[in-house]
Every structure is written in structure tokens, then in C-alpha cells.
Amino acid sequence: MTSEEFSRLSVFVHDARKPLNRISMQAELVKMALNGDVAPEKALAALDKIISSAKDCSHTLSDMTAELGDNVSE
């Protein structure tokens, strides 16, 4: 792997971590709601954010696969 490829991979990893962190934080909020510490409406909003963030992460990984796959030499 060249330094340019590693640099691009690092950007993709960073971009994938952002939605994963958001998923984790929102899941904690849902857990708090299930324990009665937070209003159920906040849990529903958190679930919407989890779904959105999971899609963002999936798109980032698809973009990474497409871009890095284009550079694979046989």
C-alpha cells in the first residue's frame, strides 16, 4: 500500500467513525429512555438518528470499496 492509498484509507476510516460514534451515543440515549431516565420521544428521535447514521456509514464504506477497488491491480 502506498502512502497515498493509506492516506485515502485513513480519510474513509475517519468518515466511517463519525456516524459510528453518533450511533453509539444515540443508543445510550435509547437505553436511558428504556430505564425511564429520558422521555420516550427522545428515544424515538435517537432511533431515527441511529438509522440515518448507519446509512451514512454504509455509504462511506461503499464509497471506500468502490474507490479502493478501482485501484486494485490484478
PDB file of N, CA and C in Angstrom:
ATOM      1  N   MET A   1       0.859  -1.179   0.000  1.00  0.00           N
ATOM      2  CA  MET A   1       0.000   0.000   0.000  1.00  0.00           C
ATOM      3  C   MET A   1       0.899   1.234   0.000  1.00  0.00           C
ATOM      4  N   THR A   2       0.608   2.120  -0.921  1.00  0.00           N
ATOM      5  CA  THR A   2       1.392   3.352  -0.994  1.00  0.00           C
ATOM      6  C   THR A   2       0.933   4.326   0.087  1.00  0.00           C
ATOM      7  N   SER A   3       1.735   5.347   0.319  1.00  0.00           N
ATOM      8  CA  SER A   3       1.358   6.349   1.327  1.00  0.00           C
ATOM      9  C   SER A   3       0.103   7.112   0.896  1.00  0.00           C
ATOM     10  N   GLU A   4      -0.082   7.306  -0.403  1.00  0.00           N
ATOM     11  CA  GLU A   4      -1.293   7.978  -0.904  1.00  0.00           C
ATOM     12  C   GLU A   4      -2.524   7.110  -0.646  1.00  0.00           C
ATOM     13  N   GLU A   5      -2.407   5.814  -0.903  1.00  0.00           N
ATOM     14  CA  GLU A   5      -3.523   4.900  -0.646  1.00  0.00           C
ATOM     15  C   GLU A   5      -3.844   4.842   0.843  1.00  0.00           C
ATOM     16  N   PHE A   6      -2.803   4.805   1.669  1.00  0.00           N
ATOM     17  CA  PHE A   6      -3.022   4.783   3.114  1.00  0.00           C
ATOM     18  C   PHE A   6      -3.692   6.072   3.569  1.00  0.00           C
ATOM     19  N   SER A   7      -3.303   7.188   2.997  1.00  0.00           N
ATOM     20  CA  SER A   7      -3.907   8.472   3.342  1.00  0.00           C
ATOM     21  C   SER A   7      -5.387   8.481   2.990  1.00  0.00           C
ATOM     22  N   ARG A   8      -5.739   7.990   1.813  1.00  0.00           N
ATOM     23  CA  ARG A   8      -7.150   7.923   1.400  1.00  0.00           C
ATOM     24  C   ARG A   8      -7.926   6.972   2.305  1.00  0.00           C
ATOM     25  N   LEU A   9      -7.316   5.840   2.650  1.00  0.00           N
ATOM     26  CA  LEU A   9      -7.963   4.891   3.544  1.00  0.00           C
ATOM     27  C   LEU A   9      -8.209   5.529   4.909  1.00  0.00           C
ATOM     28  N   SER A  10      -7.263   6.296   5.397  1.00  0.00           N
ATOM     29  CA  SER A  10      -7.414   6.979   6.686  1.00  0.00           C
ATOM     30  C   SER A  10      -8.588   7.948   6.670  1.00  0.00           C
ATOM     31  N   VAL A  11      -8.797   8.620   5.561  1.00  0.00           N
ATOM     32  CA  VAL A  11      -9.933   9.539   5.431  1.00  0.00           C
ATOM     33  C   VAL A  11     -11.235   8.756   5.500  1.00  0.00           C
ATOM     34  N   PHE A  12     -11.298   7.628   4.804  1.00  0.00           N
ATOM     35  CA  PHE A  12     -12.513   6.809   4.838  1.00  0.00           C
ATOM     36  C   PHE A  12     -12.782   6.283   6.247  1.00  0.00           C
ATOM     37  N   VAL A  13     -11.738   5.836   6.931  1.00  0.00           N
ATOM     38  CA  VAL A  13     -11.910   5.331   8.298  1.00  0.00           C
ATOM     39  C   VAL A  13     -12.438   6.444   9.196  1.00  0.00           C
ATOM     40  N   HIS A  14     -11.877   7.624   9.065  1.00  0.00           N
ATOM     41  CA  HIS A  14     -12.346   8.768   9.855  1.00  0.00           C
ATOM     42  C   HIS A  14     -13.806   9.065   9.546  1.00  0.00           C
ATOM     43  N   ASP A  15     -14.151   9.057   8.264  1.00  0.00           N
ATOM     44  CA  ASP A  15     -15.531   9.350   7.861  1.00  0.00           C
ATOM     45  C   ASP A  15     -16.504   8.269   8.343  1.00  0.00           C
ATOM     46  N   ALA A  16     -16.049   7.031   8.462  1.00  0.00           N
ATOM     47  CA  ALA A  16     -16.911   5.958   8.956  1.00  0.00           C
ATOM     48  C   ALA A  16     -17.064   6.028  10.473  1.00  0.00           C
ATOM     49  N   ARG A  17     -16.035   6.499  11.163  1.00  0.00           N
ATOM     50  CA  ARG A  17     -16.105   6.580  12.622  1.00  0.00           C
ATOM     51  C   ARG A  17     -17.104   7.630  13.096  1.00  0.00           C
ATOM     52  N   LYS A  18     -17.258   8.700  12.353  1.00  0.00           N
ATOM     53  CA  LYS A  18     -18.195   9.753  12.777  1.00  0.00           C
ATOM     54  C   LYS A  18     -19.608   9.204  12.960  1.00  0.00           C
ATOM     55  N   PRO A  19     -20.193   8.531  11.967  1.00  0.00           N
ATOM     56  CA  PRO A  19     -21.537   8.002  12.197  1.00  0.00           C
ATOM     57  C   PRO A  19     -21.560   6.875  13.233  1.00  0.00           C
ATOM     58  N   LEU A  20     -20.481   6.113  13.347  1.00  0.00           N
ATOM     59  CA  LEU A  20     -20.449   5.057  14.356  1.00  0.00           C
ATOM     60  C   LEU A  20     -20.476   5.650  15.764  1.00  0.00           C
ATOM     61  N   ASN A  21     -19.771   6.748  15.965  1.00  0.00           N
ATOM     62  CA  ASN A  21     -19.807   7.421  17.263  1.00  0.00           C
ATOM     63  C   ASN A  21     -21.207   7.948  17.554  1.00  0.00           C
ATOM     64  N   ARG A  22     -21.846   8.497  16.536  1.00  0.00           N
ATOM     65  CA  ARG A  22     -23.198   9.006  16.714  1.00  0.00           C
ATOM     66  C   ARG A  22     -24.161   7.864  17.053  1.00  0.00           C
ATOM     67  N   ILE A  23     -24.002   6.728  16.398  1.00  0.00           N
ATOM     68  CA  ILE A  23     -24.831   5.564  16.685  1.00  0.00           C
ATOM     69  C   ILE A  23     -24.664   5.161  18.150  1.00  0.00           C
ATOM     70  N   SER A  24     -23.447   5.104  18.596  1.00  0.00           N
ATOM     71  CA  SER A  24     -23.172   4.714  19.976  1.00  0.00           C
ATOM     72  C   SER A  24     -23.818   5.670  20.973  1.00  0.00           C
ATOM     73  N   MET A  25     -23.673   6.954  20.747  1.00  0.00           N
ATOM     74  CA  MET A  25     -24.259   7.950  21.659  1.00  0.00           C
ATOM     75  C   MET A  25     -25.782   7.875  21.660  1.00  0.00           C
ATOM     76  N   GLN A  26     -26.373   7.716  20.496  1.00  0.00           N
ATOM     77  CA  GLN A  26     -27.828   7.658  20.416  1.00  0.00           C
ATOM     78  C   GLN A  26     -28.359   6.358  21.033  1.00  0.00           C
ATOM     79  N   ALA A  27     -27.619   5.267  20.895  1.00  0.00           N
ATOM     80  CA  ALA A  27     -28.028   4.007  21.518  1.00  0.00           C
ATOM     81  C   ALA A  27     -28.023   4.144  23.041  1.00  0.00           C
ATOM     82  N   GLU A  28     -27.060   4.875  23.570  1.00  0.00           N
ATOM     83  CA  GLU A  28     -27.029   5.136  25.012  1.00  0.00           C
ATOM     84  C   GLU A  28     -28.275   5.914  25.442  1.00  0.00           C
ATOM     85  N   LEU A  29     -28.685   6.860  24.613  1.00  0.00           N
ATOM     86  CA  LEU A  29     -29.892   7.638  24.910  1.00  0.00           C
ATOM     87  C   LEU A  29     -31.131   6.739  24.919  1.00  0.00           C
ATOM     88  N   VAL A  30     -31.218   5.821  23.975  1.00  0.00           N
ATOM     89  CA  VAL A  30     -32.344   4.877  23.945  1.00  0.00           C
ATOM     90  C   VAL A  30     -32.324   4.017  25.204  1.00  0.00           C
ATOM     91  N   LYS A  31     -31.153   3.567  25.584  1.00  0.00           N
ATOM     92  CA  LYS A  31     -31.028   2.762  26.794  1.00  0.00           C
ATOM     93  C   LYS A  31     -31.521   3.541  28.014  1.00  0.00           C
ATOM     94  N   MET A  32     -31.159   4.811  28.092  1.00  0.00           N
ATOM     95  CA  MET A  32     -31.623   5.652  29.200  1.00  0.00           C
ATOM     96  C   MET A  32     -33.143   5.785  29.176  1.00  0.00           C
ATOM     97  N   ALA A  33     -33.705   5.900  27.990  1.00  0.00           N
ATOM     98  CA  ALA A  33     -35.164   6.018  27.864  1.00  0.00           C
ATOM     99  C   ALA A  33     -35.847   4.734  28.321  1.00  0.00           C
ATOM    100  N   LEU A  34     -35.270   3.603  27.993  1.00  0.00           N
ATOM    101  CA  LEU A  34     -35.846   2.324  28.421  1.00  0.00           C
ATOM    102  C   LEU A  34     -35.786   2.161  29.939  1.00  0.00           C
ATOM    103  N   ASN A  35     -34.801   2.800  30.556  1.00  0.00           N
ATOM    104  CA  ASN A  35     -34.679   2.772  32.013  1.00  0.00           C
ATOM    105  C   ASN A  35     -35.560   3.826  32.679  1.00  0.00           C
ATOM    106  N   GLY A  36     -36.234   4.640  31.859  1.00  0.00           N
ATOM    107  CA  GLY A  36     -37.109   5.669  32.400  1.00  0.00           C
ATOM    108  C   GLY A  36     -36.412   6.971  32.748  1.00  0.00           C
ATOM    109  N   ASP A  37     -35.144   7.103  32.361  1.00  0.00           N
ATOM    110  CA  ASP A  37     -34.378   8.310  32.672  1.00  0.00           C
ATOM    111  C   ASP A  37     -34.584   9.426  31.661  1.00  0.00           C
ATOM    112  N   VAL A  38     -35.123   9.088  30.496  1.00  0.00           N
ATOM    113  CA  VAL A  38     -35.312  10.052  29.396  1.00  0.00           C
ATOM    114  C   VAL A  38     -36.696   9.800  28.801  1.00  0.00           C
ATOM    115  N   ALA A  39     -37.312  10.854  28.312  1.00  0.00           N
ATOM    116  CA  ALA A  39     -38.645  10.739  27.714  1.00  0.00           C
ATOM    117  C   ALA A  39     -38.627   9.818  26.492  1.00  0.00           C
ATOM    118  N   PRO A  40     -39.692   9.036  26.302  1.00  0.00           N
ATOM    119  CA  PRO A  40     -39.764   8.122  25.145  1.00  0.00           C
ATOM    120  C   PRO A  40     -39.612   8.834  23.802  1.00  0.00           C
ATOM    121  N   GLU A  41     -40.063  10.085  23.711  1.00  0.00           N
ATOM    122  CA  GLU A  41     -39.940  10.835  22.456  1.00  0.00           C
ATOM    123  C   GLU A  41     -38.475  11.004  22.071  1.00  0.00           C
ATOM    124  N   LYS A  42     -37.621  11.189  23.075  1.00  0.00           N
ATOM    125  CA  LYS A  42     -36.184  11.331  22.792  1.00  0.00           C
ATOM    126  C   LYS A  42     -35.618  10.017  22.271  1.00  0.00           C
ATOM    127  N   ALA A  43     -36.143   8.911  22.776  1.00  0.00           N
ATOM    128  CA  ALA A  43     -35.691   7.604  22.289  1.00  0.00           C
ATOM    129  C   ALA A  43     -36.066   7.417  20.829  1.00  0.00           C
ATOM    130  N   LEU A  44     -37.279   7.813  20.468  1.00  0.00           N
ATOM    131  CA  LEU A  44     -37.704   7.693  19.068  1.00  0.00           C
ATOM    132  C   LEU A  44     -36.833   8.550  18.154  1.00  0.00           C
ATOM    133  N   ALA A  45     -36.529   9.758  18.591  1.00  0.00           N
ATOM    134  CA  ALA A  45     -35.649  10.632  17.805  1.00  0.00           C
ATOM    135  C   ALA A  45     -34.252  10.020  17.693  1.00  0.00           C
ATOM    136  N   ALA A  46     -33.785   9.422  18.791  1.00  0.00           N
ATOM    137  CA  ALA A  46     -32.468   8.784  18.780  1.00  0.00           C
ATOM    138  C   ALA A  46     -32.441   7.613  17.810  1.00  0.00           C
ATOM    139  N   LEU A  47     -33.516   6.840  17.755  1.00  0.00           N
ATOM    140  CA  LEU A  47     -33.577   5.718  16.824  1.00  0.00           C
ATOM    141  C   LEU A  47     -33.522   6.192  15.372  1.00  0.00           C
ATOM    142  N   ASP A  48     -34.188   7.305  15.077  1.00  0.00           N
ATOM    143  CA  ASP A  48     -34.106   7.874  13.722  1.00  0.00           C
ATOM    144  C   ASP A  48     -32.667   8.258  13.387  1.00  0.00           C
ATOM    145  N   LYS A  49     -31.958   8.836  14.355  1.00  0.00           N
ATOM    146  CA  LYS A  49     -30.560   9.223  14.135  1.00  0.00           C
ATOM    147  C   LYS A  49     -29.673   7.998  13.961  1.00  0.00           C
ATOM    148  N   ILE A  50     -29.967   6.931  14.708  1.00  0.00           N
ATOM    149  CA  ILE A  50     -29.203   5.693  14.564  1.00  0.00           C
ATOM    150  C   ILE A  50     -29.363   5.148  13.149  1.00  0.00           C
ATOM    151  N   ILE A  51     -30.594   5.108  12.668  1.00  0.00           N
ATOM    152  CA  ILE A  51     -30.862   4.610  11.315  1.00  0.00           C
ATOM    153  C   ILE A  51     -30.143   5.461  10.277  1.00  0.00           C
ATOM    154  N   SER A  52     -30.227   6.761  10.411  1.00  0.00           N
ATOM    155  CA  SER A  52     -29.566   7.677   9.479  1.00  0.00           C
ATOM    156  C   SER A  52     -28.049   7.508   9.513  1.00  0.00           C
ATOM    157  N   SER A  53     -27.499   7.395  10.702  1.00  0.00           N
ATOM    158  CA  SER A  53     -26.048   7.250  10.832  1.00  0.00           C
ATOM    159  C   SER A  53     -25.562   5.917  10.289  1.00  0.00           C
ATOM    160  N   ALA A  54     -26.348   4.862  10.477  1.00  0.00           N
ATOM    161  CA  ALA A  54     -25.979   3.561   9.924  1.00  0.00           C
ATOM    162  C   ALA A  54     -25.933   3.635   8.394  1.00  0.00           C
ATOM    163  N   LYS A  55     -26.898   4.337   7.806  1.00  0.00           N
ATOM    164  CA  LYS A  55     -26.902   4.517   6.354  1.00  0.00           C
ATOM    165  C   LYS A  55     -25.687   5.321   5.904  1.00  0.00           C
ATOM    166  N   ASP A  56     -25.338   6.384   6.654  1.00  0.00           N
ATOM    167  CA  ASP A  56     -24.155   7.189   6.330  1.00  0.00           C
ATOM    168  C   ASP A  56     -22.897   6.335   6.356  1.00  0.00           C
ATOM    169  N   CYS A  57     -22.782   5.498   7.375  1.00  0.00           N
ATOM    170  CA  CYS A  57     -21.616   4.627   7.496  1.00  0.00           C
ATOM    171  C   CYS A  57     -21.568   3.643   6.335  1.00  0.00           C
ATOM    172  N   SER A  58     -22.703   3.085   5.980  1.00  0.00           N
ATOM    173  CA  SER A  58     -22.767   2.142   4.872  1.00  0.00           C
ATOM    174  C   SER A  58     -22.346   2.802   3.561  1.00  0.00           C
ATOM    175  N   HIS A  59     -22.805   4.032   3.343  1.00  0.00           N
ATOM    176  CA  HIS A  59     -22.417   4.761   2.130  1.00  0.00           C
ATOM    177  C   HIS A  59     -20.914   5.027   2.110  1.00  0.00           C
ATOM    178  N   THR A  60     -20.354   5.392   3.250  1.00  0.00           N
ATOM    179  CA  THR A  60     -18.916   5.645   3.324  1.00  0.00           C
ATOM    180  C   THR A  60     -18.133   4.381   2.994  1.00  0.00           C
ATOM    181  N   LEU A  61     -18.557   3.260   3.546  1.00  0.00           N
ATOM    182  CA  LEU A  61     -17.865   2.003   3.269  1.00  0.00           C
ATOM    183  C   LEU A  61     -18.028   1.592   1.804  1.00  0.00           C
ATOM    184  N   SER A  62     -19.193   1.840   1.220  1.00  0.00           N
ATOM    185  CA  SER A  62     -19.397   1.545  -0.205  1.00  0.00           C
ATOM    186  C   SER A  62     -18.498   2.417  -1.067  1.00  0.00           C
ATOM    187  N   ASP A  63     -18.406   3.707  -0.714  1.00  0.00           N
ATOM    188  CA  ASP A  63     -17.526   4.621  -1.445  1.00  0.00           C
ATOM    189  C   ASP A  63     -16.074   4.157  -1.352  1.00  0.00           C
ATOM    190  N   MET A  64     -15.673   3.740  -0.155  1.00  0.00           N
ATOM    191  CA  MET A  64     -14.304   3.281   0.051  1.00  0.00           C
ATOM    192  C   MET A  64     -14.035   2.038  -0.795  1.00  0.00           C
ATOM    193  N   THR A  65     -14.952   1.099  -0.776  1.00  0.00           N
ATOM    194  CA  THR A  65     -14.783  -0.129  -1.552  1.00  0.00           C
ATOM    195  C   THR A  65     -14.682   0.189  -3.041  1.00  0.00           C
ATOM    196  N   ALA A  66     -15.545   1.087  -3.505  1.00  0.00           N
ATOM    197  CA  ALA A  66     -15.525   1.442  -4.928  1.00  0.00           C
ATOM    198  C   ALA A  66     -14.224   2.130  -5.310  1.00  0.00           C
ATOM    199  N   GLU A  67     -13.817   3.095  -4.507  1.00  0.00           N
ATOM    200  CA  GLU A  67     -12.609   3.845  -4.865  1.00  0.00           C
ATOM    201  C   GLU A  67     -11.358   2.993  -4.750  1.00  0.00           C
ATOM    202  N   LEU A  68     -11.243   2.253  -3.663  1.00  0.00           N
ATOM    203  CA  LEU A  68     -10.045   1.437  -3.500  1.00  0.00           C
ATOM    204  C   LEU A  68     -10.064   0.240  -4.426  1.00  0.00           C
ATOM    205  N   GLY A  69     -11.245  -0.270  -4.748  1.00  0.00           N
ATOM    206  CA  GLY A  69     -11.350  -1.393  -5.672  1.00  0.00           C
ATOM    207  C   GLY A  69     -10.949  -1.011  -7.078  1.00  0.00           C
ATOM    208  N   ASP A  70     -11.180   0.249  -7.447  1.00  0.00           N
ATOM    209  CA  ASP A  70     -10.778   0.723  -8.777  1.00  0.00           C
ATOM    210  C   ASP A  70      -9.269   0.751  -8.935  1.00  0.00           C
ATOM    211  N   ASN A  71      -8.560   0.802  -7.813  1.00  0.00           N
ATOM    212  CA  ASN A  71      -7.106   0.906  -7.859  1.00  0.00           C
ATOM    213  C   ASN A  71      -6.397  -0.415  -7.668  1.00  0.00           C
ATOM    214  N   VAL A  72      -7.163  -1.504  -7.584  1.00  0.00           N
ATOM    215  CA  VAL A  72      -6.546  -2.817  -7.395  1.00  0.00           C
ATOM    216  C   VAL A  72      -6.027  -3.302  -8.730  1.00  0.00           C
ATOM    217  N   SER A  73      -4.758  -3.682  -8.730  1.00  0.00           N
ATOM    218  CA  SER A  73      -4.191  -4.213  -9.966  1.00  0.00           C
ATOM    219  C   SER A  73      -4.159  -5.734  -9.874  1.00  0.00           C
ATOM    220  N   GLU A  74      -4.447  -6.345 -10.974  1.00  0.00           N
ATOM    221  CA  GLU A  74      -4.523  -7.828 -10.991  1.00  0.00           C
ATOM    222  C   GLU A  74      -3.197  -8.436 -11.250  1.00  0.00           C
TER     223      GLU A  74
END
